[in-house]
PDB file of C-alpha atoms in Angstrom:
ATOM      1  CA  PRO A   2     -35.260  -6.134  -8.998  1.00 43.00           C
ATOM      2  CA  ILE A   3     -32.007  -6.777  -7.428  1.00 45.00           C
ATOM      3  CA  PHE A   4     -31.545 -10.331  -9.041  1.00 44.00           C
ATOM      4  CA  THR A   5     -32.332 -10.859 -12.797  1.00 47.00           C
ATOM      5  CA  THR A   6     -33.307 -14.118 -14.306  1.00 49.00           C
ATOM      6  CA  SER A   7     -33.590 -13.025 -17.927  1.00 51.00           C
ATOM      7  CA  LYS A   8     -30.818 -15.268 -18.813  1.00 52.00           C
ATOM      8  CA  VAL A   9     -32.218 -18.491 -17.681  1.00 48.00           C
ATOM      9  CA  PRO A  10     -34.451 -20.037 -20.400  1.00 47.00           C
ATOM     10  CA  GLN A  11     -38.034 -20.656 -19.359  1.00 46.00           C
ATOM     11  CA  LYS A  12     -39.506 -22.808 -21.938  1.00 47.00           C
ATOM     12  CA  GLU A  13     -37.155 -25.883 -22.363  1.00 49.00           C
ATOM     13  CA  MET A  14     -34.493 -27.540 -20.403  1.00 48.00           C
ATOM     14  CA  ASN A  15     -31.934 -28.085 -22.905  1.00 50.00           C
ATOM     15  CA  PHE A  16     -28.568 -27.715 -21.221  1.00 50.00           C
ATOM     16  CA  SER A  17     -26.421 -28.067 -24.348  1.00 53.00           C
ATOM     17  CA  ASN A  18     -26.478 -24.624 -25.402  1.00 52.00           C
ATOM     18  CA  TRP A  19     -25.924 -23.034 -22.003  1.00 50.00           C
ATOM     19  CA  ASN A  20     -22.250 -21.740 -21.343  1.00 48.00           C
ATOM     20  CA  VAL A  21     -20.550 -20.823 -17.948  1.00 46.00           C
ATOM     21  CA  THR A  22     -21.234 -17.218 -18.083  1.00 48.00           C
ATOM     22  CA  GLN A  23     -25.102 -17.831 -17.649  1.00 47.00           C
ATOM     23  CA  PHE A  24     -24.289 -19.366 -14.289  1.00 46.00           C
ATOM     24  CA  THR A  25     -21.645 -17.065 -12.938  1.00 48.00           C
ATOM     25  CA  ASN A  26     -23.205 -13.533 -13.797  1.00 48.00           C
ATOM     26  CA  TRP A  27     -26.527 -14.450 -11.992  1.00 48.00           C
ATOM     27  CA  THR A  28     -25.930 -11.950  -9.176  1.00 49.00           C
ATOM     28  CA  GLN A  29     -25.160  -8.864 -11.306  1.00 48.00           C
ATOM     29  CA  PRO A  30     -28.313  -6.914 -12.223  1.00 50.00           C
ATOM     30  CA  GLU A  31     -28.356  -5.275 -15.720  1.00 50.00           C
ATOM     31  CA  HIS A  32     -28.570  -1.786 -14.620  1.00 48.00           C
ATOM     32  CA  GLY A  33     -27.328  -1.622 -11.193  1.00 53.00           C
ATOM     33  CA  HIS A  34     -29.252   0.270  -8.283  1.00 60.00           C
ATOM     34  CA  ASN A  35     -30.778   3.736  -8.836  1.00 67.00           C
ATOM     35  CA  LEU A  36     -29.814   5.043  -5.622  1.00 70.00           C
ATOM     36  CA  THR A  37     -29.514   8.881  -5.345  1.00 79.00           C
ATOM     37  CA  HIS A  38     -25.927  10.299  -4.800  1.00 79.00           C
ATOM     38  CA  GLU A  39     -27.049  11.604  -1.211  1.00 84.00           C
ATOM     39  CA  PHE A  40     -28.404   8.464  -0.253  1.00 82.00           C
ATOM     40  CA  SER A  41     -25.504   6.235  -1.378  1.00 80.00           C
ATOM     41  CA  THR A  42     -22.965   8.581   0.551  1.00 85.00           C
ATOM     42  CA  THR A  43     -25.185   8.552   3.745  1.00 87.00           C
ATOM     43  CA  LEU A  44     -25.187   4.616   3.448  1.00 84.00           C
ATOM     44  CA  GLY A  45     -21.453   4.497   2.629  1.00 85.00           C
ATOM     45  CA  ILE A  46     -20.588   6.585   5.749  1.00 91.00           C
ATOM     46  CA  PHE A  47     -22.858   4.439   7.799  1.00 91.00           C
ATOM     47  CA  PHE A  48     -21.626   1.265   6.569  1.00 89.00           C
ATOM     48  CA  ILE A  49     -18.062   2.344   7.077  1.00 91.00           C
ATOM     49  CA  LEU A  50     -18.719   3.756  10.777  1.00 94.00           C
ATOM     50  CA  LEU A  51     -20.798   0.530  11.865  1.00 94.00           C
ATOM     51  CA  PRO A  52     -18.185  -2.046  11.478  1.00 94.00           C
ATOM     52  CA  ILE A  53     -15.447   0.021  12.763  1.00 96.00           C
ATOM     53  CA  ILE A  54     -17.368   0.961  15.947  1.00 96.00           C
ATOM     54  CA  ALA A  55     -18.589  -2.778  16.306  1.00 96.00           C
ATOM     55  CA  ILE A  56     -14.808  -3.956  16.026  1.00 96.00           C
ATOM     56  CA  VAL A  57     -13.295  -1.520  18.354  1.00 97.00           C
ATOM     57  CA  CYS A  58     -16.140  -2.142  21.037  1.00 96.00           C
ATOM     58  CA  ASN A  59     -16.077  -5.791  20.905  1.00 96.00           C
ATOM     59  CA  VAL A  60     -12.007  -6.111  20.863  1.00 97.00           C
ATOM     60  CA  VAL A  61     -12.016  -3.924  23.929  1.00 97.00           C
ATOM     61  CA  LEU A  62     -14.740  -6.104  25.544  1.00 96.00           C
ATOM     62  CA  ILE A  63     -12.893  -9.343  24.857  1.00 96.00           C
ATOM     63  CA  GLY A  64      -9.665  -7.989  25.878  1.00 96.00           C
ATOM     64  CA  THR A  65     -11.253  -6.541  29.087  1.00 96.00           C
ATOM     65  CA  VAL A  66     -12.814 -10.036  30.157  1.00 96.00           C
ATOM     66  CA  VAL A  67      -9.723 -11.967  29.096  1.00 95.00           C
ATOM     67  CA  THR A  68      -7.063  -9.797  31.049  1.00 96.00           C
ATOM     68  CA  ASN A  69      -8.948  -9.088  34.183  1.00 95.00           C
ATOM     69  CA  ARG A  70      -9.007 -12.390  36.097  1.00 94.00           C
ATOM     70  CA  THR A  71     -12.165 -11.557  38.415  1.00 95.00           C
ATOM     71  CA  LEU A  72     -14.407 -11.475  35.256  1.00 94.00           C
ATOM     72  CA  HIS A  73     -13.673 -15.090  34.248  1.00 94.00           C
ATOM     73  CA  ASN A  74     -16.961 -16.586  35.015  1.00 92.00           C
ATOM     74  CA  SER A  75     -19.670 -18.478  32.986  1.00 89.00           C
ATOM     75  CA  THR A  76     -21.782 -15.159  32.324  1.00 90.00           C
ATOM     76  CA  ASN A  77     -18.742 -13.570  30.742  1.00 93.00           C
ATOM     77  CA  ALA A  78     -17.930 -16.554  28.649  1.00 93.00           C
ATOM     78  CA  PHE A  79     -21.370 -16.176  26.919  1.00 92.00           C
ATOM     79  CA  ILE A  80     -20.741 -12.526  26.540  1.00 94.00           C
ATOM     80  CA  ILE A  81     -17.492 -13.310  24.945  1.00 95.00           C
ATOM     81  CA  SER A  82     -19.085 -15.818  22.700  1.00 93.00           C
ATOM     82  CA  LEU A  83     -21.406 -13.159  21.469  1.00 93.00           C
ATOM     83  CA  ALA A  84     -18.813 -10.627  21.143  1.00 94.00           C
ATOM     84  CA  VAL A  85     -17.004 -12.991  18.853  1.00 94.00           C
ATOM     85  CA  SER A  86     -19.835 -13.600  16.914  1.00 92.00           C
ATOM     86  CA  ASP A  87     -20.424  -9.819  16.478  1.00 93.00           C
ATOM     87  CA  LEU A  88     -16.975  -9.384  15.541  1.00 94.00           C
ATOM     88  CA  LEU A  89     -17.147 -12.072  12.684  1.00 92.00           C
ATOM     89  CA  ILE A  90     -20.438 -10.255  11.510  1.00 93.00           C
ATOM     90  CA  ALA A  91     -18.654  -6.757  11.521  1.00 94.00           C
ATOM     91  CA  MET A  92     -15.588  -7.892   9.674  1.00 94.00           C
ATOM     92  CA  PHE A  93     -16.912 -10.120   7.054  1.00 92.00           C
ATOM     93  CA  VAL A  94     -20.740  -9.804   6.664  1.00 92.00           C
ATOM     94  CA  ILE A  95     -21.363  -5.969   6.835  1.00 92.00           C
ATOM     95  CA  PRO A  96     -18.658  -4.862   4.479  1.00 91.00           C
ATOM     96  CA  GLN A  97     -19.993  -7.302   1.812  1.00 91.00           C
ATOM     97  CA  ASP A  98     -23.638  -6.390   2.176  1.00 88.00           C
ATOM     98  CA  ALA A  99     -22.617  -2.645   1.883  1.00 87.00           C
ATOM     99  CA  LEU A 100     -20.824  -3.264  -1.221  1.00 87.00           C
ATOM    100  CA  PHE A 101     -23.814  -5.253  -2.550  1.00 86.00           C
ATOM    101  CA  LEU A 102     -26.249  -2.478  -1.492  1.00 82.00           C
ATOM    102  CA  LEU A 103     -24.298   0.198  -3.049  1.00 81.00           C
ATOM    103  CA  LYS A 104     -22.929  -1.393  -6.253  1.00 82.00           C
ATOM    104  CA  GLY A 105     -26.062  -3.657  -6.927  1.00 80.00           C
ATOM    105  CA  TYR A 106     -23.824  -6.879  -7.267  1.00 83.00           C
ATOM    106  CA  HIS A 107     -21.609  -9.114  -5.230  1.00 84.00           C
ATOM    107  CA  VAL A 108     -17.921  -7.824  -6.016  1.00 86.00           C
ATOM    108  CA  GLY A 109     -16.361 -11.038  -4.893  1.00 84.00           C
ATOM    109  CA  GLY A 110     -18.557 -13.197  -7.012  1.00 86.00           C
ATOM    110  CA  ARG A 111     -20.474 -16.384  -5.979  1.00 88.00           C
ATOM    111  CA  ILE A 112     -17.783 -17.852  -3.630  1.00 89.00           C
ATOM    112  CA  SER A 113     -17.520 -14.515  -1.518  1.00 88.00           C
ATOM    113  CA  CYS A 114     -21.277 -14.256  -1.397  1.00 89.00           C
ATOM    114  CA  GLY A 115     -21.554 -17.801  -0.277  1.00 90.00           C
ATOM    115  CA  PHE A 116     -19.122 -17.373   2.318  1.00 91.00           C
ATOM    116  CA  LYS A 117     -20.754 -14.340   3.790  1.00 91.00           C
ATOM    117  CA  GLU A 118     -24.231 -15.999   3.709  1.00 91.00           C
ATOM    118  CA  ALA A 119     -22.875 -19.105   5.280  1.00 92.00           C
ATOM    119  CA  LEU A 120     -21.137 -17.166   7.988  1.00 92.00           C
ATOM    120  CA  PHE A 121     -24.177 -15.020   8.760  1.00 91.00           C
ATOM    121  CA  PHE A 122     -26.543 -17.918   9.042  1.00 91.00           C
ATOM    122  CA  LEU A 123     -24.201 -19.905  11.235  1.00 91.00           C
ATOM    123  CA  SER A 124     -23.404 -16.853  13.361  1.00 90.00           C
ATOM    124  CA  LEU A 125     -27.098 -15.759  13.872  1.00 89.00           C
ATOM    125  CA  PRO A 126     -28.421 -18.961  15.511  1.00 90.00           C
ATOM    126  CA  ALA A 127     -25.469 -19.223  17.559  1.00 89.00           C
ATOM    127  CA  SER A 128     -26.008 -15.887  18.924  1.00 91.00           C
ATOM    128  CA  VAL A 129     -29.706 -16.692  19.672  1.00 92.00           C
ATOM    129  CA  LEU A 130     -28.843 -19.770  21.284  1.00 92.00           C
ATOM    130  CA  ASN A 131     -26.134 -17.809  23.213  1.00 91.00           C
ATOM    131  CA  LEU A 132     -28.520 -15.340  24.566  1.00 93.00           C
ATOM    132  CA  LEU A 133     -31.066 -18.261  25.457  1.00 94.00           C
ATOM    133  CA  LEU A 134     -28.220 -19.880  27.362  1.00 92.00           C
ATOM    134  CA  LEU A 135     -27.215 -16.789  29.178  1.00 92.00           C
ATOM    135  CA  THR A 136     -30.845 -15.987  30.057  1.00 93.00           C
ATOM    136  CA  VAL A 137     -31.278 -19.619  31.512  1.00 94.00           C
ATOM    137  CA  GLU A 138     -27.878 -19.189  33.312  1.00 92.00           C
ATOM    138  CA  ARG A 139     -28.804 -16.034  34.982  1.00 91.00           C
ATOM    139  CA  TYR A 140     -32.216 -17.319  35.706  1.00 93.00           C
ATOM    140  CA  THR A 141     -30.756 -20.393  37.613  1.00 91.00           C
ATOM    141  CA  LYS A 142     -28.397 -17.986  39.593  1.00 89.00           C
ATOM    142  CA  ILE A 143     -31.293 -15.861  40.615  1.00 89.00           C
ATOM    143  CA  ILE A 144     -33.625 -18.691  41.794  1.00 85.00           C
TER     144      ILE A 144
END
């Protein structure tokens, strides 16, 4: 299992004998992941290339739309919003997920993990809503 709960007492809820390390080490497994070297290398290469490609493509897209006045319309505003969301995911979420997958624990600790999860769970519904609004906007333009 990725998360271990062996340090949390199961029988009695006596908080007087707990210390801080029982709460701060909950994301670190006892033995790490048992990934083969080849699989870890392949995942590492994939998780290095994926954010780089996503960052470059989204920055080019944002730069193109911002600098070209003929592209300033409502449809492209939705596309820019999606690109910004993808950019945040590529810069902050994917690298931390890659480290967690390869190392077996969150390198930055609970605060970094919480920031990553909050960013992901705020960005995902925003992207879905953005796609919905883009679809409605395109539908109203056609009809």
